[in-house]
Amino acid sequence: MKIKQITLLFIVLIVMQSCDYFSNPNNKIVKILEARKKMYDVKDNAFASKTEVAYYDSIINNSDEGFFKLTNELNKGNALLKLGKEAESVAIIESAIDRMKKIDGKDNPKSLHFLAIAYMRLGEKQNCVNYHNPESCIMPIQKNGIHTIRQGSQKAIEIYKKLLAINPDDYESRWLLNVAYMTLGGYPSEVPKQWLIPNLNKDSGYSIKPFLDVAVNAGIKGRNMSGGVIVDDFNNDNYLDIVTSDWSLDGVMHYYQNDKKGKYLDYSKNSNLGLFKGGLSMIQADYDNDGDIDIFVLRGAWMRKYGRQPNSLLRNNGDGTFTDVTIKSGLYSEFPTQAGTWNDFNNDGYLDLFIGNESSDESYPSELYLNNQDGTFTNVAQAAKCDVIAYIKGATAADYDNDGDIDLFLSGMNKRKILLKNNGLKNGIPQFTDATDQAGLAGINVMTFPTWFWDYDNDGWQDIFVCGYQYNGSIAGEIAMEALNIPNESSKMYLYHNNHDGTFSDVSKISGLSKTVFAMGSNFGDIDNDGFLDMYLGTGNPDYKSLSPNRLFRNMGNGKFADVTVSGRVGNLQKGHGVAINDLDNDGDNDIFIEVGGAYLGDSFSNSLYMNPGQNNNRWIKLQLEGTESNRSAIGTKVKVTFKENGVSRSVHRVLNSGGSFGASALRMEIGIGQATIIDQIEITWPKNQKKKVFKNIKPNQYIKIIEGEDTFSKIDLKRTSFSTAGAHSPLCI
């Protein structure tokens, strides 16, 4: 029986069994998700830690004392660590190691690694998690971020010294040793000279003013595992709200509504979004052109056969509530994914949806759903020749060759990048061809993850950024080697400049981006209003030892980027996932929201809202665009802002979208214009018919709304909101 037939049969069974099928459409997907959770709670699922603990208990209880029993005690300790039971984990691992040593009289490095990270996690829980504050886990760790309960890091230091004595080339242990000293305020002065990794407390030569994490004070409390984020205006009051998801089928979505007074109110229950669990990534759009922003949730990424979870299309009802219309819309599928993008691929004025699925043990073709303009969609991926079968981790769309048709770029774990050129319509269906080789993008074959189209040099042509995600050994070890300038074989960041002729050039090295980062969630925006796009990258992987700081890179405007993570105070060591970059307090500069947390329940962490203090007195313009012939969200609209700065004419080019492939910024334009005192003109190119409209002599530092087809624009008045920065320590409920 084919996959589609099996899926259809499963849906029919769920429908028949659900007595309230017709009374509450939200219950359809909720029940399916509950069934999937029960089905996947098995030992073989690496993320089902409760089942794992029970499994090892059964072995231990039926085994005689010896290496077999002790090895399974170590495994149980690791499973307990995944559950967030650090003290129990330390106790069982330490006991097993002591008894092992009595048997063979020597230390086992693998066991010591288990114990060291268990102590590190204990220190993080007792300090950064239980008593979270704006400095918690920000590298370099200083001030209120320094641990007051010191045992965890102290014990970890002892073990890492022992491991380095056994193997001086253990770069993972060397990195974590330096981090552990930092948590106690002992970096760099107390780190043994032979193990010191210098300059972890310094930027690369350019500094910015520090951001401050105000999430807890703003009302964004609690913790979550890895997941997605959308920042946008969901209730049409012009103020930006926040929606988060949690990849676990135990973790719910949250909707934080902006109260316009410096607080976010948790409307998760009232909005119905709190009903829905799971979702590593989300993307937003007004798919039905009714004026309300809807949400698409992508589920099952990384989980292989346990990733057969349904995605969700959540329709914004315009009254503060959302309704799941996945089945009704024709978007129901159960392929593991986190990669998707909204755009108008057939230029009919309605948004279509591309989904890149993760094929590994089984084949899950990519999907392209054309909008039928009646609230439903039809999958035409095969006819469109974009039903790619690959382990896709990032999908982004733009008109890279400026021919009026939206193209696709895909990244993933199959060690190949894929550029799909849209050649126009055949029988109403866009036709794609693989232009990867022709465009000069085949190049380095490495695993890649987040990606996006952007115009980083303001030449009017979309360039490509994609971040590598391939390493040997461990992320911590590769990061240490990078910091020590030791050659390593890990993948880097890759920047491809558009040559204006259908080809791209790899400018990663000359731009200063050929660095080891291992980004997951990430996005771009202009943090200093100079008109050039900067980027913030969340890093890590499920391994607890992957303590790598999230990174902020400033676009210097000359083709180069500078790492400003340290001075910006945004280098969170916890796992960084969905990122959105927008002006959340309406003061004119871009702030950063990042969902923080790992793949295991024990790796839950607090999200961060980094407020930009204002880097300078540069000016800006904000645009709310509304399509009439084009899609109402105006996704794909090209904007060119021209002005004189210090007597020199220059232009800033933007295309409206939600940014990166893991995290979604608001569907509005926030454009820096440097020191310009007047904007000479704003040129809008609407996506459906490539019609242009020009507005001249616009004053800066205002938010304006432009509707397709209208000759004038309107001003939107927004109050500046102030998020409290009071209270260094804010204990959270455990």
XYZ file of C-alpha atoms in Angstrom, residues 27-725:
699
model
C -9.653 18.580 17.983
C -8.835 16.713 14.786
C -5.140 17.526 14.767
C -4.922 17.586 18.573
C -6.138 13.984 18.726
C -3.760 12.891 15.963
C -0.837 14.521 17.785
C -1.817 12.781 21.029
C -1.965 9.442 19.217
C 1.437 10.056 17.639
C 2.966 10.900 21.027
C 1.787 7.594 22.508
C 2.964 5.680 19.455
C 6.465 7.206 19.553
C 7.115 6.891 23.296
C 9.433 3.902 22.859
C 13.016 3.121 23.825
C 14.340 3.247 20.270
C 13.266 6.883 20.040
C 16.388 8.762 21.202
C 14.215 11.585 22.515
C 11.907 9.405 24.658
C 14.052 9.634 27.791
C 11.435 8.378 30.282
C 11.135 5.112 28.403
C 14.931 4.939 28.171
C 15.340 5.169 31.966
C 12.809 2.390 32.504
C 14.606 0.214 29.966
C 17.987 0.555 31.699
C 16.374 -0.033 35.099
C 15.052 -3.364 33.864
C 18.557 -4.421 32.775
C 20.269 -3.189 35.950
C 17.773 -4.895 38.241
C 18.379 -8.219 36.535
C 22.180 -8.074 36.278
C 24.986 -9.156 38.563
C 27.692 -6.695 39.552
C 30.190 -6.227 36.740
C 31.006 -4.089 33.736
C 27.751 -4.952 31.969
C 25.650 -3.687 34.867
C 27.873 -0.664 35.464
C 27.806 0.338 31.786
C 24.023 0.336 31.897
C 24.116 2.427 35.062
C 26.151 4.973 33.098
C 23.541 4.820 30.342
C 20.788 5.345 32.882
C 22.677 8.339 34.253
C 22.774 9.869 30.793
C 19.060 9.203 30.322
C 18.351 10.912 33.657
C 20.406 13.880 32.470
C 18.186 14.163 29.402
C 15.203 14.366 31.748
C 16.755 17.194 33.750
C 17.474 15.077 36.825
C 21.037 16.253 37.178
C 21.641 15.368 40.839
C 20.406 11.798 40.312
C 22.497 11.559 37.170
C 25.671 12.673 38.950
C 25.096 10.235 41.802
C 24.548 7.147 39.634
C 27.385 7.953 37.193
C 29.840 8.710 40.011
C 28.944 5.477 41.793
C 29.362 3.429 38.616
C 32.761 4.999 37.876
C 34.062 4.338 41.409
C 33.027 0.680 41.208
C 34.503 0.308 37.723
C 37.833 1.622 38.965
C 37.866 -0.931 41.778
C 37.547 -3.663 39.164
C 40.299 -2.612 36.732
C 42.174 0.040 38.705
C 42.081 2.814 36.097
C 39.999 5.745 34.911
C 37.827 5.292 31.846
C 37.854 8.510 29.759
C 34.411 7.869 28.262
C 32.891 7.497 31.728
C 34.667 10.621 32.956
C 33.213 12.590 30.031
C 29.749 11.479 31.169
C 30.407 12.636 34.725
C 31.994 15.950 33.745
C 29.070 17.103 31.632
C 26.626 15.907 34.290
C 28.359 18.215 36.778
C 28.378 21.042 34.225
C 24.633 20.595 33.722
C 24.074 20.518 37.475
C 25.843 23.867 37.759
C 23.782 25.322 34.911
C 20.513 24.118 36.481
C 21.378 25.457 39.939
C 22.382 28.853 38.583
C 21.416 29.807 35.016
C 18.108 27.942 34.984
C 16.749 28.127 38.525
C 17.905 31.725 38.991
C 17.819 33.016 35.455
C 18.819 36.642 34.912
C 19.828 38.769 31.895
C 23.493 37.721 32.240
C 22.853 33.978 32.555
C 24.985 31.880 30.199
C 26.051 34.926 28.150
C 29.612 34.399 26.968
C 31.942 35.727 28.252
C 30.189 34.970 31.528
C 30.496 37.870 33.933
C 28.742 39.888 36.649
C 25.422 38.249 37.610
C 26.099 35.392 35.213
C 28.867 34.005 37.455
C 27.672 30.964 39.386
C 26.956 31.479 43.070
C 26.470 27.744 43.628
C 29.926 26.633 42.563
C 30.115 22.864 43.118
C 28.999 21.799 39.626
C 31.656 23.759 37.747
C 34.338 23.056 40.344
C 33.824 19.297 40.024
C 33.732 19.557 36.223
C 37.073 21.424 36.258
C 38.710 18.635 38.272
C 37.495 16.007 35.801
C 38.437 17.968 32.668
C 41.961 18.472 34.026
C 42.193 14.713 34.512
C 40.909 14.072 30.973
C 43.420 16.522 29.484
C 46.236 14.852 31.378
C 45.180 11.579 29.730
C 44.805 13.173 26.271
C 46.207 16.686 25.718
C 44.526 16.771 22.264
C 41.057 16.415 23.751
C 39.847 19.796 22.461
C 36.293 19.214 23.596
C 37.439 18.937 27.214
C 39.728 21.935 26.740
C 36.829 24.086 25.543
C 34.526 22.995 28.367
C 37.305 23.522 30.919
C 37.611 27.154 29.818
C 33.831 27.589 29.972
C 33.704 26.051 33.448
C 36.377 28.459 34.721
C 34.413 31.299 33.141
C 31.259 30.356 35.084
C 33.263 30.804 38.304
C 34.803 34.121 37.276
C 38.209 32.491 36.777
C 38.709 33.077 33.052
C 41.358 33.730 31.863
C 43.484 34.269 34.970
C 42.893 30.912 36.695
C 42.885 28.638 33.639
C 46.083 26.529 33.558
C 48.317 28.125 30.952
C 48.710 24.972 28.883
C 44.908 24.634 28.558
C 43.943 28.286 28.099
C 41.986 29.232 24.981
C 42.747 32.964 24.770
C 40.557 35.873 23.697
C 37.168 34.298 24.337
C 36.277 37.575 26.039
C 37.155 39.733 23.036
C 35.535 40.700 19.729
C 37.226 40.552 16.342
C 38.228 44.207 16.272
C 34.900 46.037 16.013
C 32.567 46.667 18.942
C 28.916 47.631 19.384
C 26.801 48.733 22.331
C 25.516 45.805 24.422
C 21.982 44.428 24.109
C 20.047 43.478 27.259
C 17.788 40.459 27.690
C 14.382 41.678 28.969
C 12.281 38.589 28.154
C 11.262 37.735 31.721
C 10.461 41.340 32.641
C 8.428 41.667 29.449
C 6.229 38.761 30.521
C 7.822 35.988 28.444
C 8.351 33.537 31.272
C 8.704 29.804 31.600
C 10.973 27.538 29.621
C 10.787 25.417 26.507
C 12.747 22.973 24.433
C 13.894 23.798 20.907
C 11.283 25.330 18.641
C 10.248 28.062 16.268
C 9.268 31.687 16.665
C 7.202 34.192 14.720
C 7.202 37.901 15.515
C 4.312 39.701 13.800
C 1.074 41.603 14.317
C -1.579 38.921 14.773
C -4.389 41.157 16.045
C -3.969 44.049 13.579
C -3.202 46.734 16.153
C 0.186 47.488 14.486
C 2.127 46.279 17.546
C 4.280 43.169 17.254
C 3.222 39.967 19.023
C 5.239 36.769 19.556
C 4.319 33.134 18.901
C 6.585 30.238 19.921
C 6.444 26.477 19.425
C 8.124 23.537 21.146
C 9.344 20.615 19.072
C 8.286 18.017 21.650
C 4.812 16.504 21.454
C 4.735 17.334 25.175
C 5.460 21.021 24.538
C 2.742 23.498 23.578
C 2.680 26.624 21.453
C 2.533 30.016 23.158
C 1.002 33.267 21.978
C 2.266 36.442 23.639
C 0.205 39.506 22.753
C 1.712 42.973 22.987
C -0.239 45.102 25.480
C 1.358 48.324 24.111
C 2.572 49.161 27.635
C 5.814 47.199 27.839
C 4.391 43.751 28.565
C 3.512 40.626 26.645
C 0.348 38.886 27.869
C 0.059 35.121 27.519
C -3.034 34.537 25.378
C -2.108 30.950 24.508
C -5.276 29.474 25.987
C -7.687 32.175 24.812
C -6.310 32.035 21.265
C -6.500 28.193 21.066
C -2.801 28.067 20.138
C -2.067 26.462 23.502
C -3.945 23.364 22.336
C -1.282 22.465 19.807
C 1.895 20.577 20.617
C 5.111 20.069 18.689
C 6.625 22.050 15.858
C 10.310 22.778 15.423
C 9.620 25.620 13.008
C 6.788 27.927 11.941
C 6.151 30.349 9.082
C 3.428 32.962 8.758
C 1.400 34.496 5.922
C -2.095 35.699 5.079
C -2.797 32.666 2.902
C -6.480 33.529 2.292
C -6.030 37.287 1.721
C -8.524 38.167 4.470
C -6.242 40.643 6.266
C -5.240 38.372 9.161
C -1.865 36.643 9.499
C -2.096 32.853 9.655
C 0.447 30.290 10.903
C 1.873 27.110 9.428
C 3.565 24.733 11.900
C 6.190 22.255 10.648
C 6.749 19.081 12.667
C 8.889 15.963 12.928
C 12.337 17.267 11.957
C 15.390 15.161 12.946
C 13.164 12.301 14.190
C 13.299 10.093 11.079
C 10.588 7.426 11.370
C 9.278 9.068 14.533
C 8.888 12.301 12.592
C 5.701 11.131 10.888
C 3.765 13.958 12.526
C 1.175 16.182 10.820
C 1.921 19.798 10.046
C -0.734 22.380 10.963
C -2.299 25.293 9.110
C -3.761 27.544 11.788
C -6.219 30.052 10.372
C -6.403 33.416 12.129
C -10.110 34.068 12.703
C -9.623 37.802 13.242
C -11.179 37.646 16.716
C -8.114 36.605 18.723
C -8.555 32.882 18.042
C -7.051 30.377 15.620
C -8.621 27.300 14.003
C -6.759 24.314 12.589
C -7.802 23.931 8.939
C -5.050 21.516 7.875
C -7.283 18.719 6.642
C -9.935 21.021 5.189
C -7.296 22.991 3.267
C -5.698 19.918 1.703
C -2.341 20.499 3.415
C -2.367 17.375 5.566
C 0.861 15.378 5.316
C 3.008 13.434 7.763
C 6.577 13.786 6.549
C 9.357 14.890 8.957
C 10.173 18.533 8.238
C 11.082 21.944 9.555
C 11.709 23.648 6.195
C 9.009 25.578 4.383
C 8.427 28.885 2.637
C 5.400 30.922 1.545
C 5.519 32.711 -1.800
C 3.459 33.270 -4.937
C 5.133 30.798 -7.266
C 2.558 31.133 -10.059
C 1.967 34.906 -9.790
C -1.797 34.683 -9.328
C -1.980 36.961 -6.301
C -2.363 34.147 -3.750
C 0.405 32.623 -1.642
C 1.553 29.075 -2.293
C 3.504 26.837 0.067
C 6.695 24.851 -0.513
C 7.694 22.214 2.067
C 11.107 20.532 2.043
C 10.976 17.164 3.801
C 13.703 15.077 5.437
C 14.407 11.882 3.518
C 16.803 9.487 5.239
C 15.751 5.890 5.895
C 12.650 6.479 3.777
C 11.926 8.813 0.867
C 9.686 11.783 1.537
C 9.376 14.006 -1.550
C 9.184 17.774 -1.200
C 5.748 19.318 -1.623
C 4.545 22.389 -3.523
C 0.992 23.392 -2.710
C -0.623 25.854 -5.111
C -3.320 28.044 -3.599
C -6.735 27.330 -5.147
C -7.987 30.781 -4.012
C -10.844 29.205 -2.032
C -8.990 28.234 1.164
C -7.679 24.974 -0.276
C -4.392 23.878 -1.839
C -3.259 21.293 -4.398
C 0.121 19.560 -4.301
C 1.738 19.982 -7.746
C 5.355 19.261 -6.789
C 5.760 16.385 -9.220
C 4.284 18.312 -12.162
C 6.371 21.351 -11.173
C 9.531 19.216 -11.061
C 10.386 20.312 -7.517
C 9.490 17.088 -5.683
C 13.071 16.879 -4.440
C 14.004 13.883 -2.293
C 16.744 14.928 0.124
C 17.372 15.524 3.830
C 16.255 19.136 3.581
C 16.976 21.439 6.550
C 16.422 24.855 4.974
C 14.223 26.241 2.191
C 14.203 29.822 0.941
C 12.542 31.512 -2.050
C 13.287 34.637 -4.092
C 13.587 35.893 -7.658
C 17.362 35.520 -7.862
C 17.584 36.288 -11.612
C 15.103 39.207 -11.580
C 12.877 37.645 -14.243
C 9.668 38.014 -12.223
C 9.387 34.342 -11.200
C 10.092 33.041 -7.695
C 12.931 30.508 -7.451
C 13.934 28.111 -4.663
C 17.148 27.291 -2.802
C 17.422 24.223 -0.549
C 20.052 23.189 1.987
C 20.375 19.958 3.904
C 22.211 16.969 5.265
C 22.734 15.291 1.880
C 25.885 17.342 1.283
C 24.485 19.169 -1.722
C 22.903 22.542 -2.201
C 20.016 22.781 -4.664
C 19.024 25.868 -6.669
C 15.711 25.435 -8.491
C 15.057 28.006 -11.206
C 11.428 28.874 -11.962
C 11.037 28.975 -15.749
C 7.429 30.151 -15.767
C 4.090 28.381 -16.095
C 2.928 25.353 -18.023
C -0.795 24.648 -17.730
C -0.857 27.024 -14.761
C 1.899 25.158 -12.896
C 5.389 26.655 -12.377
C 8.176 24.662 -13.981
C 11.470 24.298 -12.080
C 14.853 23.127 -13.310
C 17.922 22.326 -11.241
C 20.300 25.236 -11.904
C 22.802 24.381 -9.150
C 25.697 23.483 -11.435
C 24.925 26.195 -13.967
C 24.882 28.802 -11.193
C 28.254 27.666 -9.838
C 26.824 26.495 -6.517
C 27.783 22.821 -6.608
C 31.176 23.575 -5.047
C 31.880 22.296 -1.553
C 29.744 19.266 -0.722
C 29.083 19.531 2.997
C 26.058 19.250 5.261
C 24.261 22.581 5.540
C 21.393 23.913 7.638
C 19.913 27.453 7.797
C 19.813 29.468 4.596
C 18.324 32.575 3.046
C 18.279 34.889 0.089
C 19.261 38.488 0.891
C 20.904 41.465 -0.784
C 23.815 41.942 1.594
C 25.602 44.495 -0.655
C 22.578 46.499 -1.895
C 23.143 45.953 -5.602
C 19.545 44.928 -6.320
C 20.293 41.220 -6.776
C 19.571 38.484 -4.235
C 22.623 36.748 -2.784
C 22.627 33.466 -0.836
C 23.771 32.668 2.700
C 23.932 29.074 3.922
C 25.575 27.767 7.084
C 27.445 24.478 7.218
C 26.549 21.863 9.803
C 29.233 19.205 9.425
C 31.864 18.361 12.005
C 34.239 15.617 13.106
C 34.067 14.466 16.695
C 32.106 17.143 18.516
C 30.948 20.711 18.075
C 32.760 21.823 21.242
C 36.020 20.325 20.001
C 35.743 21.976 16.577
C 34.894 25.351 18.145
C 37.991 25.060 20.350
C 40.203 24.276 17.365
C 38.760 27.258 15.486
C 39.497 29.547 18.463
C 43.044 28.185 18.656
C 43.573 28.607 14.885
C 44.123 24.880 14.507
C 43.116 23.551 11.067
C 39.939 21.484 11.231
C 37.639 19.805 8.761
C 34.350 21.231 9.987
C 32.064 23.120 7.620
C 31.944 26.924 7.623
C 29.509 29.688 6.789
C 29.088 30.220 3.051
C 28.188 33.475 1.309
C 27.451 33.456 -2.417
C 27.431 36.760 -4.288
C 24.989 37.120 -7.181
C 26.890 37.911 -10.387
C 23.779 39.308 -12.150
C 24.022 36.689 -14.903
C 22.457 33.641 -13.262
C 25.680 32.631 -11.508
C 27.104 33.124 -8.027
C 30.627 33.516 -6.621
C 31.763 32.153 -3.266
C 32.897 35.199 -1.265
C 32.931 33.470 2.133
C 36.633 34.019 2.777
C 36.933 37.609 1.577
C 33.795 38.534 3.527
C 35.242 37.168 6.766
C 32.487 34.562 7.121
C 34.532 31.426 6.503
C 34.249 30.473 10.164
C 33.009 27.462 12.111
C 29.655 28.296 13.674
C 27.154 25.377 13.429
C 24.059 27.547 13.222
C 20.501 26.281 13.588
C 17.909 29.013 14.115
C 19.014 32.311 12.584
C 17.847 35.441 10.833
C 18.973 38.798 9.486
C 18.169 42.470 10.067
C 19.823 45.869 10.316
C 20.862 46.379 13.946
C 22.461 49.808 13.430
C 20.277 51.342 10.675
C 23.173 51.789 8.283
C 21.190 50.159 5.461
C 23.281 46.965 5.422
C 21.905 43.650 6.699
C 23.485 41.999 9.747
C 22.743 38.492 11.062
C 22.252 36.607 14.324
C 22.870 32.862 14.489
C 21.665 30.369 17.099
C 24.056 27.433 17.536
C 24.396 23.943 18.974
C 22.937 20.450 18.678
C 21.244 17.979 21.079
C 24.541 16.971 22.754
C 24.842 18.681 26.146
C 28.537 19.207 25.498
C 27.745 21.454 22.522
C 28.116 24.677 24.489
C 28.823 27.086 21.649
C 27.810 30.761 21.865
C 25.150 32.137 19.555
C 26.782 34.665 17.228
C 26.071 38.177 15.946
C 27.799 39.424 12.779
C 27.729 43.043 11.674
C 27.754 43.899 7.972
C 30.509 46.500 7.596
C 29.102 47.794 4.300
C 32.276 47.022 2.360
C 31.604 43.359 1.633
C 32.986 42.206 4.984
C 31.395 41.109 8.261
C 32.655 41.531 11.838
C 31.885 39.243 14.780
C 30.377 41.534 17.459
C 29.006 38.805 19.721
C 31.104 39.668 22.776
C 30.493 43.422 22.864
C 26.837 42.883 21.892
C 26.334 40.559 24.907
C 24.202 38.143 22.893
C 26.476 35.057 22.942
C 24.131 32.744 24.830
C 25.745 29.348 25.401
C 22.399 27.568 25.470
C 20.913 26.028 22.319
C 19.693 28.699 19.900
C 16.693 27.988 17.720
C 14.066 30.165 15.994
C 15.234 33.796 15.565
C 13.290 36.940 14.660
C 14.784 40.417 14.271
C 12.423 43.392 14.535
C 11.832 46.645 16.369
C 9.683 45.348 19.220
C 9.702 48.515 21.358
C 9.086 50.957 18.476
C 12.191 53.048 19.117
C 13.473 52.680 15.547
C 16.165 50.013 15.912
C 16.054 46.236 15.504
C 15.850 43.992 18.556
C 16.436 40.226 18.615
C 14.131 37.479 19.855
C 15.461 33.934 20.029
C 13.797 30.759 21.229
C 16.340 28.967 23.401
C 16.310 25.319 24.454
C 17.587 21.929 23.382
C 16.164 18.643 22.141
C 15.741 17.009 25.564
C 13.358 17.887 28.370
C 16.329 18.528 30.643
C 17.699 21.061 28.155
C 14.764 23.440 28.456
C 15.758 27.064 28.835
C 14.345 30.579 28.947
C 13.837 32.474 25.695
C 15.631 35.776 25.174
C 14.420 39.165 23.999
C 17.545 41.227 23.421
C 16.723 44.932 23.396
C 18.892 47.122 21.209
C 20.074 50.179 23.186
C 20.475 52.172 19.959
C 23.835 51.982 18.259
C 23.865 55.563 16.887
C 21.537 58.310 15.631
C 21.031 56.805 12.186
C 17.586 57.268 10.693
C 15.076 54.759 9.370
C 11.810 54.151 7.581
C 9.222 51.431 8.251
C 6.840 50.197 5.583
C 3.628 48.207 5.939
C 2.813 46.939 2.462
C -0.581 45.574 1.447
C -1.168 43.820 -1.842
C -4.449 44.061 -3.729
C -3.679 42.409 -7.058
C -0.618 40.803 -5.456
C -0.895 38.636 -2.332
C -2.184 40.697 0.568
C 0.876 39.934 2.718
C 2.950 41.487 -0.114
C 5.531 38.698 0.213
C 8.001 38.988 -2.647
C 7.576 42.738 -3.072
C 10.827 44.491 -4.013
C 11.648 47.832 -2.412
C 14.365 50.294 -3.390
C 14.973 53.240 -1.065
C 17.184 56.017 -2.496
C 18.677 58.881 -0.472
C 21.749 61.027 -0.032
C 24.050 60.415 2.895
C 26.776 62.980 3.484
C 26.176 64.269 -0.026
C 26.553 60.855 -1.662
C 23.572 59.177 -3.319
C 22.973 55.529 -2.397
C 20.186 52.955 -2.438
C 19.030 50.205 -0.111
C 17.324 47.167 -1.642
C 14.944 44.847 0.196
C 12.509 42.047 -0.645
C 9.606 41.471 1.730
C 9.729 38.096 3.511
C 10.113 36.696 7.017
C 13.882 36.311 6.722
C 15.805 33.159 7.584
C 14.750 29.540 7.203
C 14.496 28.873 10.971
C 12.685 31.739 12.660
C 10.312 34.302 11.172
C 10.546 38.087 11.420
C 7.506 40.292 10.859
C 6.163 40.838 7.347
C 6.975 44.526 7.358
C 9.938 46.557 6.148
C 12.327 48.106 8.702
C 14.972 49.900 6.670
C 17.954 51.887 7.943
C 19.013 54.927 5.915
C 22.109 56.075 7.795
C 22.406 59.844 8.208
C 19.970 60.772 5.422
C 17.684 63.696 6.302
C 15.196 63.009 3.514
C 14.367 59.969 1.380
C 14.524 60.970 -2.271
C 12.284 58.140 -3.368
C 10.851 54.749 -2.487
C 10.314 52.476 -5.467
C 7.913 49.575 -4.948
C 7.796 46.627 -7.387
C 4.681 44.580 -6.682
C 5.194 40.842 -7.271
C 2.162 39.750 -9.313
C 2.755 41.848 -12.449
C 6.060 43.554 -11.562
C 4.239 46.902 -11.587
C 6.299 49.754 -10.144
C 5.164 52.645 -7.961
C 7.385 55.518 -6.838
C 6.892 57.798 -3.823
C 9.149 60.842 -3.502
C 10.479 63.135 -0.774
C 9.527 61.107 2.292
C 10.562 62.143 5.767
C 12.571 59.533 7.718
C 11.803 58.069 11.148
C 8.184 57.225 10.435
C 6.021 54.159 9.828
C 3.894 54.335 6.698
C 1.380 52.056 5.016
C 1.386 51.614 1.248
C -1.477 49.824 -0.510
C -0.969 48.443 -4.000
C -2.625 50.627 -6.629
C -2.954 53.725 -4.458
C -1.096 56.961 -5.190
C -0.679 58.062 -1.581
C 0.379 56.443 1.649
C -0.861 56.780 5.212
C 1.119 57.250 8.402
C 0.854 54.766 11.255
C 1.358 56.220 14.724
C 3.003 53.875 17.209
C 3.799 54.584 20.844
C 7.238 53.684 22.021
C 7.021 50.919 24.616
C 9.465 50.470 27.452
C 10.408 47.028 28.727
C 11.576 47.033 32.323
C 15.221 46.151 32.980
